[in-house]
Short mmCIF file of C-alpha atoms and ligand atoms in Angstrom, two decimals:
data_model
loop_
_atom_site.label_atom_id
_atom_site.label_comp_id
_atom_site.label_asym_id
_atom_site.label_seq_id
_atom_site.Cartn_x
_atom_site.Cartn_y
_atom_site.Cartn_z
CA MET A 251 -1.63 0.88 3.28
CA LYS A 252 -4.37 -0.79 1.21
CA ILE A 253 -6.81 1.33 -0.78
CA LEU A 254 -9.92 0.14 -2.61
CA VAL A 255 -10.76 2.12 -5.76
CA ILE A 256 -14.35 2.09 -7.01
CA ASN A 257 -15.70 3.19 -10.37
CA ALA A 258 -19.47 2.77 -10.18
CA GLY A 259 -21.92 3.05 -13.04
CA SER A 260 -25.67 2.49 -13.13
CA SER A 261 -25.29 -1.28 -13.69
CA SER A 262 -21.64 -1.90 -12.87
CA LEU A 263 -19.09 -1.54 -10.12
CA LYS A 264 -15.48 -1.77 -11.26
CA TYR A 265 -12.88 -2.06 -8.52
CA GLN A 266 -9.16 -2.30 -7.86
CA LEU A 267 -7.48 -3.05 -4.57
CA LEU A 268 -4.04 -1.46 -4.37
CA ASN A 269 -1.15 -1.91 -2.00
CA MET A 270 0.11 1.66 -1.69
CA ASP A 271 3.44 0.61 -0.17
CA ASP A 272 4.58 -0.29 -3.69
CA GLU A 273 1.51 0.88 -5.70
CA SER A 274 0.86 -2.69 -6.88
CA VAL A 275 -2.59 -4.06 -7.75
CA ILE A 276 -3.63 -6.82 -5.33
CA ALA A 277 -6.92 -7.66 -7.04
CA LYS A 278 -9.35 -6.17 -9.51
CA GLY A 279 -12.65 -6.91 -11.10
CA ASN A 280 -16.15 -5.88 -12.00
CA CYS A 281 -19.60 -6.51 -10.57
CA ASP A 282 -21.95 -5.94 -13.49
CA ARG A 283 -25.57 -6.43 -14.54
CA ILE A 284 -26.67 -4.66 -11.32
CA GLY A 285 -30.45 -4.29 -11.39
CA ILE A 286 -30.85 -6.71 -14.30
CA GLY A 287 -29.27 -9.88 -12.89
CA GLY A 288 -25.72 -9.91 -11.59
CA HIS A 289 -22.23 -11.16 -12.37
CA ILE A 290 -18.83 -10.80 -10.72
CA LYS A 291 -15.46 -11.26 -12.37
CA HIS A 292 -12.60 -11.04 -9.89
CA THR A 293 -8.87 -11.60 -10.51
CA THR A 294 -6.03 -11.56 -7.99
CA PHE A 295 -2.39 -10.63 -8.63
CA GLU A 296 -1.61 -14.36 -8.47
CA GLY A 297 -4.08 -15.01 -11.28
CA LYS A 298 -6.77 -16.62 -9.12
CA THR A 299 -10.26 -15.83 -10.39
CA VAL A 300 -13.91 -15.81 -9.44
CA ASP A 301 -16.31 -15.63 -12.38
CA VAL A 302 -19.91 -16.30 -11.32
CA ASP A 303 -23.48 -15.16 -11.84
CA CYS A 304 -25.07 -13.56 -8.77
CA ASP A 305 -28.17 -11.68 -7.74
CA PHE A 306 -27.53 -7.93 -7.63
CA PRO A 307 -30.86 -6.09 -7.28
CA THR A 308 -28.91 -2.97 -6.15
CA HIS A 309 -25.35 -1.74 -5.56
CA THR A 310 -25.63 -2.94 -1.95
CA GLU A 311 -25.70 -6.64 -2.94
CA ALA A 312 -22.80 -6.02 -5.34
CA PHE A 313 -20.72 -4.56 -2.47
CA GLU A 314 -21.70 -7.51 -0.24
CA LYS A 315 -20.43 -9.92 -2.90
CA LEU A 316 -17.27 -7.88 -3.34
CA VAL A 317 -16.56 -8.12 0.42
CA GLU A 318 -17.18 -11.87 0.24
CA VAL A 319 -14.73 -12.53 -2.63
CA LEU A 320 -12.08 -10.24 -1.13
CA THR A 321 -12.17 -11.94 2.27
CA THR A 322 -13.29 -15.56 1.76
CA GLY A 323 -12.69 -18.45 -0.61
CA ASP A 324 -9.85 -19.38 -2.92
CA ALA A 325 -9.33 -15.92 -4.44
CA ALA A 326 -9.42 -14.02 -1.11
CA VAL A 327 -6.70 -11.40 -0.62
CA LEU A 328 -7.71 -9.96 2.78
CA LYS A 329 -8.30 -11.48 6.21
CA SER A 330 -10.83 -8.79 6.96
CA MET A 331 -12.07 -5.54 5.45
CA ASP A 332 -10.38 -3.73 8.37
CA GLU A 333 -7.16 -4.05 6.34
CA ILE A 334 -8.52 -1.45 3.92
CA SER A 335 -7.52 2.05 5.06
CA ALA A 336 -9.83 3.96 2.72
CA VAL A 337 -12.01 3.73 -0.36
CA GLY A 338 -11.49 6.11 -3.31
CA HIS A 339 -14.41 6.68 -5.68
CA ARG A 340 -14.35 8.06 -9.21
CA VAL A 341 -17.06 10.70 -9.59
CA VAL A 342 -17.78 12.18 -13.02
CA GLN A 343 -19.37 15.55 -12.26
CA GLY A 344 -18.26 17.79 -9.41
CA ALA A 345 -19.30 21.05 -11.13
CA GLU A 346 -18.11 24.24 -9.41
CA ILE A 347 -18.68 22.76 -5.94
CA PHE A 348 -15.75 20.36 -5.98
CA ASN A 349 -12.46 21.65 -7.35
CA LYS A 350 -10.39 19.02 -5.61
CA THR A 351 -10.45 15.52 -4.17
CA THR A 352 -12.83 15.52 -1.21
CA LEU A 353 -13.47 13.44 1.90
CA VAL A 354 -16.98 11.99 1.66
CA THR A 355 -19.62 12.93 4.23
CA ASP A 356 -23.40 12.48 4.07
CA GLU A 357 -23.60 16.08 2.87
CA VAL A 358 -21.05 15.42 0.09
CA ILE A 359 -23.02 12.35 -1.09
CA GLN A 360 -26.16 14.50 -1.22
CA GLN A 361 -24.32 17.20 -3.19
CA ILE A 362 -23.05 14.58 -5.67
CA ASP A 363 -26.61 13.28 -6.03
CA ASP A 364 -27.96 16.82 -6.48
CA LEU A 365 -25.57 17.26 -9.42
CA SER A 366 -27.29 14.36 -11.22
CA GLU A 367 -29.20 16.83 -13.35
CA LEU A 368 -25.89 17.81 -14.96
CA ALA A 369 -24.72 14.17 -15.35
CA PRO A 370 -27.78 11.92 -15.24
CA VAL A 371 -26.02 8.78 -16.40
CA HIS A 372 -23.24 9.01 -13.84
CA ASN A 373 -23.81 10.98 -10.65
CA HIS A 374 -26.87 9.25 -9.27
CA PRO A 375 -25.22 5.79 -9.55
CA HIS A 376 -22.11 7.27 -7.86
CA ALA A 377 -24.30 8.43 -4.95
CA LEU A 378 -25.98 5.01 -4.74
CA ALA A 379 -22.56 3.33 -4.63
CA LEU A 380 -21.23 5.75 -1.99
CA ARG A 381 -24.21 5.02 0.27
CA ALA A 382 -24.02 1.25 -0.31
CA CYS A 383 -20.26 1.24 0.30
CA LYS A 384 -20.64 3.05 3.61
CA LYS A 385 -23.35 0.62 4.72
CA VAL A 386 -21.60 -2.59 3.63
CA ILE A 387 -17.89 -1.92 4.13
CA SER A 388 -17.99 0.18 7.30
CA GLU A 389 -19.22 3.50 8.62
CA SER A 390 -15.73 4.25 9.89
CA THR A 391 -13.64 3.52 6.76
CA PRO A 392 -12.95 6.88 5.13
CA GLN A 393 -14.37 7.35 1.65
CA VAL A 394 -12.91 9.83 -0.78
CA ALA A 395 -14.38 11.27 -4.01
CA VAL A 396 -12.09 12.08 -6.96
CA PHE A 397 -13.84 14.15 -9.61
CA ASP A 398 -13.32 13.97 -13.41
CA THR A 399 -14.12 17.67 -13.62
CA ALA A 400 -11.94 18.94 -10.75
CA PHE A 401 -8.69 19.31 -12.74
CA HIS A 402 -10.46 21.61 -15.21
CA GLN A 403 -11.75 24.02 -12.56
CA THR A 404 -8.63 26.14 -13.21
CA MET A 405 -9.90 27.10 -16.69
CA PRO A 406 -10.38 30.86 -17.00
CA GLU A 407 -13.89 32.24 -17.46
CA LYS A 408 -13.21 33.19 -21.07
CA ALA A 409 -12.52 29.50 -21.81
CA PHE A 410 -15.41 27.93 -19.92
CA MET A 411 -18.26 30.32 -20.74
CA TYR A 412 -20.58 29.75 -23.70
CA GLY A 413 -22.01 32.57 -25.79
CA LEU A 414 -25.51 31.98 -24.44
CA PRO A 415 -27.40 34.55 -22.34
CA TYR A 416 -25.56 34.92 -19.01
CA GLU A 417 -28.61 33.67 -17.08
CA CYS A 418 -28.06 30.19 -18.60
CA TYR A 419 -24.86 30.06 -16.57
CA GLU A 420 -26.28 31.72 -13.46
CA LYS A 421 -29.58 29.83 -13.31
CA TYR A 422 -28.79 26.52 -15.00
CA HIS A 423 -25.01 26.21 -14.55
CA VAL A 424 -24.48 25.79 -18.29
CA ARG A 425 -20.74 26.13 -18.96
CA LYS A 426 -17.79 24.03 -20.04
CA TYR A 427 -16.76 21.64 -17.25
CA GLY A 428 -14.43 19.27 -19.10
CA PHE A 429 -13.93 15.61 -18.25
CA HIS A 430 -11.14 12.97 -18.15
CA GLY A 431 -9.49 15.33 -15.63
CA THR A 432 -8.05 12.49 -13.55
CA SER A 433 -6.36 11.05 -16.62
CA HIS A 434 -5.05 14.40 -17.91
CA ARG A 435 -3.66 15.20 -14.46
CA PHE A 436 -2.00 11.78 -14.13
CA VAL A 437 -0.40 11.71 -17.59
CA SER A 438 0.77 15.32 -17.61
CA GLN A 439 2.56 14.79 -14.28
CA ALA A 440 3.97 11.44 -15.47
CA LEU A 441 5.25 13.22 -18.60
CA ALA A 442 6.95 15.97 -16.60
CA ASP A 443 8.59 13.29 -14.43
CA ALA A 444 9.76 11.38 -17.53
CA MET A 445 11.15 14.58 -19.07
CA GLY A 446 12.91 15.37 -15.80
CA LYS A 447 11.26 18.79 -15.70
CA ASP A 448 9.09 20.65 -13.21
CA ILE A 449 5.52 20.62 -14.54
CA LYS A 450 5.28 24.31 -13.58
CA ASP A 451 7.71 25.06 -16.43
CA LEU A 452 5.87 23.09 -19.13
CA LYS A 453 3.26 23.79 -21.80
CA ILE A 454 1.67 20.44 -22.64
CA VAL A 455 -1.10 19.28 -24.98
CA SER A 456 -2.53 16.09 -23.50
CA CYS A 457 -4.45 13.91 -25.99
CA HIS A 458 -6.60 11.26 -24.26
CA LEU A 459 -7.96 9.19 -27.15
CA GLY A 460 -10.20 6.20 -26.40
CA ASN A 461 -13.88 5.40 -26.88
CA GLY A 462 -14.34 8.82 -25.32
CA SER A 463 -11.67 11.33 -26.29
CA SER A 464 -10.58 14.72 -25.05
CA ILE A 465 -7.61 17.02 -25.46
CA THR A 466 -6.42 19.42 -22.76
CA ALA A 467 -4.04 22.37 -22.74
CA VAL A 468 -1.98 22.01 -19.56
CA GLU A 469 0.08 25.10 -18.72
CA GLY A 470 2.23 25.07 -15.61
CA GLY A 471 0.42 21.94 -14.40
CA LYS A 472 -3.03 23.54 -14.73
CA SER A 473 -5.78 22.84 -17.23
CA ILE A 474 -6.45 26.07 -19.11
CA ASP A 475 -8.76 24.65 -21.78
CA THR A 476 -10.16 21.29 -22.79
CA SER A 477 -12.21 19.89 -25.65
CA MET A 478 -15.10 18.33 -23.73
CA GLY A 479 -17.69 20.78 -22.50
CA PHE A 480 -20.91 20.89 -20.51
CA THR A 481 -21.02 17.12 -21.07
CA PRO A 482 -18.56 14.58 -22.52
CA LEU A 483 -20.31 14.93 -25.91
CA ASP A 484 -18.32 18.00 -26.98
CA GLY A 485 -15.00 18.25 -28.78
CA LEU A 486 -13.57 15.44 -30.88
CA LEU A 487 -15.44 12.90 -32.92
CA MET A 488 -15.53 9.81 -30.65
CA GLY A 489 -16.52 6.14 -30.86
CA THR A 490 -20.26 6.85 -30.89
CA ARG A 491 -20.39 10.57 -29.96
CA CYS A 492 -20.56 13.27 -32.60
CA GLY A 493 -18.29 15.80 -30.84
CA ALA A 494 -18.64 19.52 -31.58
CA ILE A 495 -21.23 20.36 -34.22
CA ASP A 496 -23.22 23.49 -35.03
CA ALA A 497 -25.99 23.64 -32.40
CA SER A 498 -28.47 24.57 -35.16
CA ALA A 499 -27.90 21.17 -36.74
CA VAL A 500 -29.29 19.63 -33.54
CA THR A 501 -32.63 21.44 -33.70
CA TYR A 502 -32.82 20.93 -37.48
CA VAL A 503 -32.22 17.15 -37.32
CA ALA A 504 -34.57 16.77 -34.32
CA LYS A 505 -37.34 18.42 -36.35
CA LYS A 506 -36.58 16.34 -39.47
CA LEU A 507 -36.58 13.04 -37.57
CA GLY A 508 -39.35 14.03 -35.13
CA TYR A 509 -37.06 13.33 -32.18
CA SER A 510 -37.63 14.44 -28.59
CA PRO A 511 -34.66 16.03 -26.73
CA ASP A 512 -33.85 12.64 -25.15
CA GLU A 513 -34.02 10.82 -28.48
CA MET A 514 -31.79 13.45 -30.06
CA SER A 515 -29.33 13.08 -27.21
CA ASP A 516 -29.27 9.32 -27.80
CA TYR A 517 -28.68 9.88 -31.52
CA MET A 518 -25.69 12.13 -30.87
CA ASN A 519 -24.23 10.10 -27.99
CA LYS A 520 -24.74 6.53 -29.17
CA LYS A 521 -25.22 6.47 -32.93
CA SER A 522 -22.82 9.12 -34.18
CA GLY A 523 -19.05 9.61 -34.19
CA LEU A 524 -16.78 7.03 -35.80
CA LEU A 525 -19.68 4.55 -35.87
CA GLY A 526 -22.14 6.98 -37.42
CA VAL A 527 -19.78 8.27 -40.11
CA SER A 528 -18.22 4.92 -41.04
CA GLY A 529 -21.29 2.73 -40.65
CA VAL A 530 -18.74 0.04 -39.71
CA SER A 531 -17.88 0.24 -36.02
CA SER A 532 -17.13 2.54 -33.10
CA ASP A 533 -13.89 0.65 -32.47
CA ASN A 534 -10.68 2.07 -33.91
CA ARG A 535 -9.26 -1.39 -34.67
CA ASP A 536 -12.30 -2.39 -36.77
CA LEU A 537 -12.17 0.95 -38.50
CA THR A 538 -8.47 0.58 -39.36
CA ALA A 539 -9.12 -2.92 -40.75
CA ALA A 540 -12.02 -1.63 -42.87
CA ALA A 541 -9.93 1.33 -44.06
CA HIS A 542 -7.16 -1.07 -45.15
CA GLU A 543 -9.76 -2.91 -47.23
CA GLY A 544 -10.61 0.40 -48.94
CA ASN A 545 -13.90 1.23 -47.15
CA LYS A 546 -14.31 4.91 -48.03
CA ARG A 547 -16.44 5.90 -45.05
CA ALA A 548 -14.06 4.16 -42.63
CA ILE A 549 -11.19 6.08 -44.24
CA LEU A 550 -13.17 9.33 -43.92
CA ALA A 551 -13.99 8.74 -40.22
CA GLY A 552 -10.29 8.12 -39.49
CA GLU A 553 -9.31 11.25 -41.41
CA MET A 554 -11.87 13.37 -39.54
CA LEU A 555 -10.51 12.20 -36.18
CA ARG A 556 -6.90 12.93 -37.18
CA TYR A 557 -7.86 16.36 -38.53
CA GLU A 558 -9.64 17.29 -35.29
CA ILE A 559 -6.67 16.21 -33.15
CA LYS A 560 -4.29 18.28 -35.29
CA LYS A 561 -6.58 21.33 -35.01
CA HIS A 562 -6.73 21.06 -31.24
CA ILE A 563 -2.95 20.76 -30.90
CA GLY A 564 -2.51 23.88 -33.06
CA SER A 565 -5.12 25.94 -31.27
CA TYR A 566 -3.83 24.98 -27.82
CA ALA A 567 -0.27 25.89 -28.86
CA ALA A 568 -1.72 29.28 -29.84
CA ILE A 569 -3.48 29.94 -26.52
CA MET A 570 -0.40 28.88 -24.52
CA ASN A 571 1.93 30.90 -26.78
CA GLY A 572 4.10 27.85 -27.24
CA LEU A 573 4.40 24.16 -26.74
CA ASP A 574 6.96 21.98 -24.97
CA ALA A 575 5.36 18.57 -25.35
CA VAL A 576 2.45 16.65 -26.83
CA LEU A 577 1.39 13.41 -25.20
CA PHE A 578 -0.82 10.58 -26.41
CA THR A 579 -2.77 8.35 -24.02
CA GLY A 580 -5.96 6.20 -23.88
CA GLY A 581 -6.61 3.04 -25.92
CA ILE A 582 -6.11 4.79 -29.27
CA GLY A 583 -3.41 7.23 -28.16
CA GLU A 584 -1.29 4.53 -26.52
CA ASN A 585 -1.62 1.93 -29.26
CA SER A 586 -2.50 3.44 -32.62
CA TYR A 587 0.96 4.35 -33.94
CA ASP A 588 -0.39 4.99 -37.44
CA LEU A 589 -2.74 7.65 -36.04
CA ARG A 590 0.09 9.27 -34.06
CA SER A 591 2.22 9.34 -37.19
CA ASP A 592 -0.59 10.88 -39.29
CA VAL A 593 -1.39 13.51 -36.65
CA CYS A 594 2.23 14.59 -36.26
CA ARG A 595 2.96 14.70 -40.01
CA ASP A 596 3.42 18.18 -41.50
CA MET A 597 3.62 19.86 -38.13
CA ASP A 598 7.22 21.01 -38.47
CA TYR A 599 6.01 24.63 -38.45
CA LEU A 600 4.99 24.01 -34.82
CA GLY A 601 8.30 22.28 -34.09
CA ILE A 602 6.87 18.74 -34.03
CA LYS A 603 8.87 15.98 -35.70
CA LEU A 604 8.29 12.31 -34.97
CA ASP A 605 10.95 9.61 -34.88
CA GLU A 606 8.99 7.26 -37.14
CA LYS A 607 11.22 4.28 -36.33
CA VAL A 608 10.62 4.61 -32.58
CA ASN A 609 6.91 5.30 -33.03
CA ASP A 610 6.29 2.45 -35.45
CA GLY A 611 4.76 -0.50 -33.61
CA LEU A 612 5.08 1.14 -30.19
CA CYS A 613 2.07 0.16 -28.06
CA GLY A 614 1.05 0.87 -24.48
CA LYS A 615 4.32 1.94 -22.93
CA LEU A 616 5.94 5.14 -21.75
CA ALA A 617 8.25 6.39 -24.50
CA LYS A 618 9.50 9.51 -26.20
CA ILE A 619 8.59 9.23 -29.89
CA SER A 620 9.83 12.58 -31.21
CA ALA A 621 13.05 12.92 -33.19
CA PRO A 622 16.15 14.15 -31.29
CA ASP A 623 15.98 17.47 -33.21
CA SER A 624 12.23 17.99 -32.65
CA LYS A 625 11.68 21.30 -30.81
CA VAL A 626 8.56 19.88 -29.18
CA GLU A 627 8.83 16.52 -27.45
CA VAL A 628 6.17 13.94 -28.30
CA TRP A 629 5.46 11.11 -25.87
CA VAL A 630 3.26 8.10 -25.34
CA VAL A 631 2.19 8.07 -21.68
CA PRO A 632 -0.06 5.20 -20.49
CA THR A 633 -2.83 6.49 -18.25
CA ASN A 634 -3.75 4.99 -14.89
CA GLU A 635 -6.76 6.73 -13.37
CA GLU A 636 -7.15 4.13 -10.61
CA LEU A 637 -3.62 4.78 -9.38
CA LEU A 638 -4.20 8.53 -9.23
CA ILE A 639 -7.47 7.99 -7.32
CA ALA A 640 -5.60 5.72 -4.89
CA ARG A 641 -2.75 8.25 -4.49
CA ASP A 642 -5.20 11.09 -3.86
CA THR A 643 -7.16 8.96 -1.39
CA LYS A 644 -3.99 8.01 0.49
CA ALA A 645 -2.79 11.62 0.64
CA LEU A 646 -6.15 12.86 1.91
CA VAL A 647 -6.58 10.26 4.66
CA GLU A 648 -2.97 10.68 5.79
CA ASN A 649 -3.43 14.44 6.16
CA LYS A 650 -6.87 14.18 7.72
P1 ADP B 745 -12.49 3.99 -22.96
O1 ADP B 745 -12.64 5.41 -23.40
O2 ADP B 745 -13.76 3.21 -22.99
O3 ADP B 745 -11.69 3.83 -21.67
P2 ADP B 745 -10.12 2.91 -24.22
O4 ADP B 745 -9.22 3.97 -23.68
O5 ADP B 745 -9.93 1.51 -23.73
O6 ADP B 745 -11.64 3.30 -24.11
O7 ADP B 745 -9.94 2.92 -25.81
C1 ADP B 745 -10.68 2.10 -26.65
C2 ADP B 745 -10.23 2.37 -28.09
O8 ADP B 745 -8.82 2.05 -28.20
C3 ADP B 745 -10.96 1.54 -29.14
O9 ADP B 745 -11.33 2.36 -30.23
C4 ADP B 745 -9.91 0.55 -29.55
O10 ADP B 745 -10.06 0.13 -30.89
C5 ADP B 745 -8.62 1.32 -29.38
N1 ADP B 745 -7.49 0.40 -29.26
C6 ADP B 745 -7.23 -0.46 -28.23
N2 ADP B 745 -6.13 -1.19 -28.50
C7 ADP B 745 -5.68 -0.80 -29.72
C8 ADP B 745 -4.60 -1.19 -30.57
N3 ADP B 745 -3.74 -2.13 -30.19
N4 ADP B 745 -4.46 -0.55 -31.75
C9 ADP B 745 -5.33 0.40 -32.14
N5 ADP B 745 -6.38 0.82 -31.38
C10 ADP B 745 -6.55 0.23 -30.21
#
């Protein structure tokens, strides 16, 4: 069975075509500059590529080009689009309407679009892509939506409510939703498999650390709390996002700088975080290089991130009344062994002890990095959101 996975943004359309018989990637790529030009970069498993400028006024033309490169020319991998059994789409915000992977109908597309108010950058482009995909690929190919928020719908009320007047929740749906759910679900299950344990018996802290970062408490396979909130701005200090700050600082700074709500949102989402504190870069590798050269603000930004991760691990161990494993994933979590070492240092009270020799230099592969006598196991677990979307899509269309 072949499944196409789509991750659509306002100006881009990332895709992977997977063969679900062995879960291998047949081809992948990105149509970008939608609405402002157009470009496709396509690579097959054999290393054949297409890398050309195009004209993509809308997502529809991007899908038309995608069909063309998949089925014709030197880098084609399909005889016809009929070989694709289903299309799985990543959708950021499913709110309280979608607590699981869902078969897409016209009504579902409209509901996803209606949620744009809660996720303006993401949901409307998802709806555009869903409509374009249906039109271009085929009315009869099933489409499936996999939501970033769905995994966190198991959080109890006491964890997801904010201390605002209750009507903010009732009228405006203001609450913690949490994001990166597809990744947290994938890696926590992969960890349980690697440990040879049933996920129902495990208390896990899952640290997804990338440009966007979030940490989730996974108890018995369910998310019971997570660091991102109403939007992906909350929680940890990130590449360019400030993470959790006192809400009064927002109104104070907006007044000082004369910023509108949108300008303030831009300031906190795009100019803050590791970039804002360090003044160097939003990228962890640049920051590490600057810190090695003695840049004080780069050192501070790195220390703040490590401190926040440690605090989340400790607080999630407290709410779960214990901890069996901590996992690191995402670009930083999978590769930054110095950060993993710093985070896990002086955590013996919690039963965490790293095997520094195993951790040192370990990048991007599944491995246990805790010492044999560590009470809590610590693992690096590479994430693969596309694979989970494809697995969910396959399961849903098979049981249709
Ligand atoms: P996104 O959230 O956009 O998916 P990623 O998960 O790809 O981001 O993570 C990007 C981050 O991972 C960047 O800060 C980058 O510096 C960091 N990173 C990637 N590779 C390495 C590496 N080898 N060592 C340290 N950090 C790395």
